[in-house]
Short mmCIF file of C-alpha atoms in Angstrom, two decimals:
data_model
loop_
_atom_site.label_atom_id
_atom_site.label_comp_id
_atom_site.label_asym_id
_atom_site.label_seq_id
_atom_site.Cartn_x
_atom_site.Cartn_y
_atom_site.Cartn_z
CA UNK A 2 0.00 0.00 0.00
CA UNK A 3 1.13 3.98 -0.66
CA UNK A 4 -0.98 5.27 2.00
CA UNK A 5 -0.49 2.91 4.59
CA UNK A 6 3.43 2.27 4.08
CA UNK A 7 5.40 3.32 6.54
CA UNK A 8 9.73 3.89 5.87
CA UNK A 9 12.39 4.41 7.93
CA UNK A 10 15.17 5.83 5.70
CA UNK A 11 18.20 5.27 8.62
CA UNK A 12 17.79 1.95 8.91
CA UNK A 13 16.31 1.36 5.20
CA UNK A 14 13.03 -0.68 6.23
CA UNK A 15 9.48 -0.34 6.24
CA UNK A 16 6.22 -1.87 7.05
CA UNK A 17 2.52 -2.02 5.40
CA UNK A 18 0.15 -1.39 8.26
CA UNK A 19 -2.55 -2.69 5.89
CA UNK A 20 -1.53 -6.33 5.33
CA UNK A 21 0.99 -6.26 8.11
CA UNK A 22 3.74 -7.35 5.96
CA UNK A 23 7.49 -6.03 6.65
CA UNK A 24 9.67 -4.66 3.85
CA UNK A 25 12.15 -5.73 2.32
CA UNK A 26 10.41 -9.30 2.36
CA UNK A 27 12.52 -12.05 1.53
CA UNK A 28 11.84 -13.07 -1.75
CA UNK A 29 9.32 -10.39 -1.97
CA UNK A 30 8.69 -9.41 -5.32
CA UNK A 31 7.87 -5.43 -5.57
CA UNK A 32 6.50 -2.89 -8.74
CA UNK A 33 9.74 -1.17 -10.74
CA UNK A 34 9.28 2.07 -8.57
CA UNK A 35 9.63 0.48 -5.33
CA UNK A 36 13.68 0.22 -4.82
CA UNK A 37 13.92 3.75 -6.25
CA UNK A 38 11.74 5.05 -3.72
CA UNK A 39 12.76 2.78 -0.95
CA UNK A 40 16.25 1.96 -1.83
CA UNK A 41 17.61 -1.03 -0.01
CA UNK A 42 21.09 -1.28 2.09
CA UNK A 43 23.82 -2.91 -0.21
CA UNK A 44 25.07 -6.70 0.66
CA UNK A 45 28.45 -5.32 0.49
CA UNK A 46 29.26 -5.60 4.50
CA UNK A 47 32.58 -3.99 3.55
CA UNK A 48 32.39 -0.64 5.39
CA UNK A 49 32.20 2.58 3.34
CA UNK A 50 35.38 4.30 3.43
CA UNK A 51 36.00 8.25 3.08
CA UNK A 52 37.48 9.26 -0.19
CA UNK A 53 38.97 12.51 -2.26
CA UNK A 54 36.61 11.41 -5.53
CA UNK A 55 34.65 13.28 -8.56
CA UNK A 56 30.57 12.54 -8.48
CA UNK A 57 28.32 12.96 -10.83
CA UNK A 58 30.77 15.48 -12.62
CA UNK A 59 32.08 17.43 -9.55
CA UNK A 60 35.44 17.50 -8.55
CA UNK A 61 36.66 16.50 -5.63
CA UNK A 62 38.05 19.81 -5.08
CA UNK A 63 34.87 21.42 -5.32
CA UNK A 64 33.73 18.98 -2.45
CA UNK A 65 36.73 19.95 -0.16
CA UNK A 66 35.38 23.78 -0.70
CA UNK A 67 32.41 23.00 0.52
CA UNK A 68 33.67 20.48 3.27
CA UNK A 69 31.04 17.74 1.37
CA UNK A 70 32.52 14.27 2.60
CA UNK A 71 32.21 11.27 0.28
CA UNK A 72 32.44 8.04 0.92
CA UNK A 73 32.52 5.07 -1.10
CA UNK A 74 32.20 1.33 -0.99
CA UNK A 75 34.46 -1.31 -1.80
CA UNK A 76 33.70 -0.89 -5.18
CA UNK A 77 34.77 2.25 -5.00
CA UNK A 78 31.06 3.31 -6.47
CA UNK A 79 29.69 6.76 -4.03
CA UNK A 80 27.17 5.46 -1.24
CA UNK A 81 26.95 8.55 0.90
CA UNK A 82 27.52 12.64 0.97
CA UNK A 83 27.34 14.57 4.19
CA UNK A 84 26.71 17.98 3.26
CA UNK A 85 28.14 20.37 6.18
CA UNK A 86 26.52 23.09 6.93
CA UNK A 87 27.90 26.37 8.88
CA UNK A 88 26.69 25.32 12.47
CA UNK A 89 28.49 22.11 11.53
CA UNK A 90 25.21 20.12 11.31
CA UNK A 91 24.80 18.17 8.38
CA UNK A 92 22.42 16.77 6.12
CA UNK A 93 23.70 13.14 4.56
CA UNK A 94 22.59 11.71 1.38
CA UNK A 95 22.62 8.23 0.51
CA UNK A 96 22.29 6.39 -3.16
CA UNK A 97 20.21 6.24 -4.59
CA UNK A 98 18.37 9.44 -3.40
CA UNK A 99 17.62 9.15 0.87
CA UNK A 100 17.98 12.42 2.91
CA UNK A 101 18.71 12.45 6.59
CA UNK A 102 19.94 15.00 8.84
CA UNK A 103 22.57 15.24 11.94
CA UNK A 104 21.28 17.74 13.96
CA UNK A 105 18.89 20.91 12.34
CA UNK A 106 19.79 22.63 9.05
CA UNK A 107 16.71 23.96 8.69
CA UNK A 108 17.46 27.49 9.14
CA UNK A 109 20.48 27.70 7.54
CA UNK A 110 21.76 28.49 4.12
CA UNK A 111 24.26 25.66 3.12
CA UNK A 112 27.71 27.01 2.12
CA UNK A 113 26.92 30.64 3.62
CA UNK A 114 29.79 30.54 6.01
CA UNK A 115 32.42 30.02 2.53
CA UNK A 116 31.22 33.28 0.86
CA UNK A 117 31.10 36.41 3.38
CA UNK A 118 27.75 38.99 2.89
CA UNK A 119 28.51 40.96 0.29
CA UNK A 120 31.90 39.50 -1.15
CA UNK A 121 30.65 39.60 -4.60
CA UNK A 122 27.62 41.94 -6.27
CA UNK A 123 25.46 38.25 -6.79
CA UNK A 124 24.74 35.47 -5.74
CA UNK A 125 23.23 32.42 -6.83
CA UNK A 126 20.91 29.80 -4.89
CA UNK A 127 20.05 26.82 -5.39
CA UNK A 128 17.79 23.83 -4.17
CA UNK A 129 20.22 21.17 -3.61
CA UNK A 130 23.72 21.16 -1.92
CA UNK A 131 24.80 19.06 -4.65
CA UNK A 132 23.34 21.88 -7.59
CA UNK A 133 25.27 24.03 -5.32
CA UNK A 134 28.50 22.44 -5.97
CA UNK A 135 27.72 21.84 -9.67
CA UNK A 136 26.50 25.49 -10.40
CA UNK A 137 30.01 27.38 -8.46
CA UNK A 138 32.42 24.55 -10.69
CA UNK A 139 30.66 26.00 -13.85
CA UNK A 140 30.15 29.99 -13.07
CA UNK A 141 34.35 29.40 -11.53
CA UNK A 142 35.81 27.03 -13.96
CA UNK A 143 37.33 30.04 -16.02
CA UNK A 144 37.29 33.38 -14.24
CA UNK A 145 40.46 32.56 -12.65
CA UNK A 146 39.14 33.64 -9.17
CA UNK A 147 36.17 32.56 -7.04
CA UNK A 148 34.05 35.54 -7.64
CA UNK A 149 30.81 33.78 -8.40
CA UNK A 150 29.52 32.60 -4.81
CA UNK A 151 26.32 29.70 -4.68
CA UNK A 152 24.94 28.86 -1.91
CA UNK A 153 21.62 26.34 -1.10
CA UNK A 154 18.41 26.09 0.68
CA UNK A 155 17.87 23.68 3.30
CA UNK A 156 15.27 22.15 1.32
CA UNK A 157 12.27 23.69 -1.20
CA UNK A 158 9.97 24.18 1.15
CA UNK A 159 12.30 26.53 4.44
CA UNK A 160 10.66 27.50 7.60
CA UNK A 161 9.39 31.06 8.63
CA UNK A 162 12.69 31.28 10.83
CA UNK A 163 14.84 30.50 7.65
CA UNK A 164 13.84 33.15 6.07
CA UNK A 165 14.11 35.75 9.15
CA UNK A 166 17.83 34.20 9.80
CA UNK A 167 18.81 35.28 5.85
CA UNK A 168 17.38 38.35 4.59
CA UNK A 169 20.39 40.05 6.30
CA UNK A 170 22.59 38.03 4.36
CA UNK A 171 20.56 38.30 0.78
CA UNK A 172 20.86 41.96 1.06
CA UNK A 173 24.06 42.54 1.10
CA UNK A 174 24.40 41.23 -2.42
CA UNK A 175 22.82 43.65 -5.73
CA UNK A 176 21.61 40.65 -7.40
CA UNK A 177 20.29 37.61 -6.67
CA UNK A 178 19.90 35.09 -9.14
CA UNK A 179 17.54 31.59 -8.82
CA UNK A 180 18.12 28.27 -9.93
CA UNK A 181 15.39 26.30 -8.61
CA UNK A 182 13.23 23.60 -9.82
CA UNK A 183 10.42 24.36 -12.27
CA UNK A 184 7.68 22.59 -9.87
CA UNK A 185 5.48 23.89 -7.42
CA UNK A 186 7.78 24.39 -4.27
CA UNK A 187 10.50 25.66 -6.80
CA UNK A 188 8.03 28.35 -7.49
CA UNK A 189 7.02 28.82 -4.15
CA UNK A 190 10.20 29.45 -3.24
CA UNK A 191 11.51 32.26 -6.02
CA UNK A 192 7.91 33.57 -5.14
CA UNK A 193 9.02 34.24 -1.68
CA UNK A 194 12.34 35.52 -2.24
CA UNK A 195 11.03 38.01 -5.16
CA UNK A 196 8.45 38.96 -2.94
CA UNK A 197 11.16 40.38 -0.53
CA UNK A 198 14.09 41.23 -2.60
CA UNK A 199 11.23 42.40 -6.04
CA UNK A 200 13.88 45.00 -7.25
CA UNK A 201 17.23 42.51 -7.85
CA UNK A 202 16.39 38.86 -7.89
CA UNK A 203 16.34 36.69 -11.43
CA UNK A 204 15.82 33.31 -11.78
CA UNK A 205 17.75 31.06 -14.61
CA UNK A 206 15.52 29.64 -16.88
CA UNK A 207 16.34 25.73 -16.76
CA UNK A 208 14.50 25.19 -20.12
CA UNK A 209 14.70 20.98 -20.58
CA UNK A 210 16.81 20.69 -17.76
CA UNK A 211 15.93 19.97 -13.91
CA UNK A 212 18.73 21.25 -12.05
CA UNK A 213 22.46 22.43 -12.04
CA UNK A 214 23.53 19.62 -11.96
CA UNK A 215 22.04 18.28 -14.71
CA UNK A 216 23.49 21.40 -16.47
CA UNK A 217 26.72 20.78 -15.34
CA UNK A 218 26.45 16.79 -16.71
CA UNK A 219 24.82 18.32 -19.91
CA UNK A 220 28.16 20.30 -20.78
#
């Protein structure tokens, strides 16, 4: 069942509360959709290691910016990101696509604390911390000095204390320039931030493309 599933992304289980049955099931046999929603833990009992590596075209130097830890399997194939934030909370991705937190980023913007208000004239935002890392390789690779700062929400839909915490921060910058998703809580959000900042914020048209990182994997 959808409505009556419930999933515990930490320890990557779940359970139907309308037949009662546990998930995964041994043997089980689920729709396509399932293991991309509910992505199961790996058999690989080797534990993940920390490495200096390129993902999903960023380089690792880009990571080590942003203080983004990888880490990898035995494989050597990415398994996890922790995303660290300025109060040193993070949020931690793992493949396929399963979001957790260590303590509350939820009023921060990630990557604020590398770019000082008002070190450049704009700014970009994104939605993601990994578009955030994608979008500064791209706007950097060839001015031959960091001058383009990104930065990310804490997630498309921020809380009313989010927004108090950063307008201080927005406004030291002249422009202020968008790349969010073109769904509803992507336009929610460049609603809200146009609604205080009307005079200097744009937002980048993604056209085909999702996200900056797909940009950034699109050439």
């Amino acid at each position: 069942s959808t409505d009556a599933f419930s999933w515990n992304s930490d320890k990557a289980v779940g359970k139907c509360f309308s037949c009662g049955s546990g998930y995964p099931t041994k043997g089980g046999q689920y729709f396509e959709w399932v293991q991309d929603k509910y992505p199961l833990p790996s058999f690989d009992t080797t534990p993940p290691r920390v490495a200096e590596v390129a993902y999903r075209g960023v380089l690792s130097a880009t990571f080590a910016l942003y203080d983004v830890v990888t880490k990898v399997n035995s494989a050597g194939d990415v398994v996890e990101q922790r995303y660290t934030y300025p109060s040193g909370n993070e949020k931690v991705r793992r493949e396929p696509k399963a979001f957790s937190c260590v303590g509350n980023v939820s009023t921060e913007l990630f990557g604020s604390n590398k770019f000082p208000r008002g070190c450049s004239k704009k700014i970009t935002i994104t939605e993601g911390e990994l578009d955030a890392c994608s979008a500064y390789q791209m706007l950097n690779a060839n001015s031959g000095k960091f001058t383009n700062p990104v930065v990310s929400l804490p997630s498309a839909t921020p809380s009313n204390e989010f927004w108090t915490n950063v307008q201080a921060y927005f406004s030291g910058f002249d422009e202020i320039i968008l790349s969010v998703d073109t769904d509803g809580a992507g336009n929610a959000v460049a609603d809200r931030i146009c609604s205080i900042f009307p005079s200097k914020t744009k937002r980048v048209d993604h056209g085909l493309l999702k996200d900056a990182n797909d940009f950034l994997r699109a050439g």
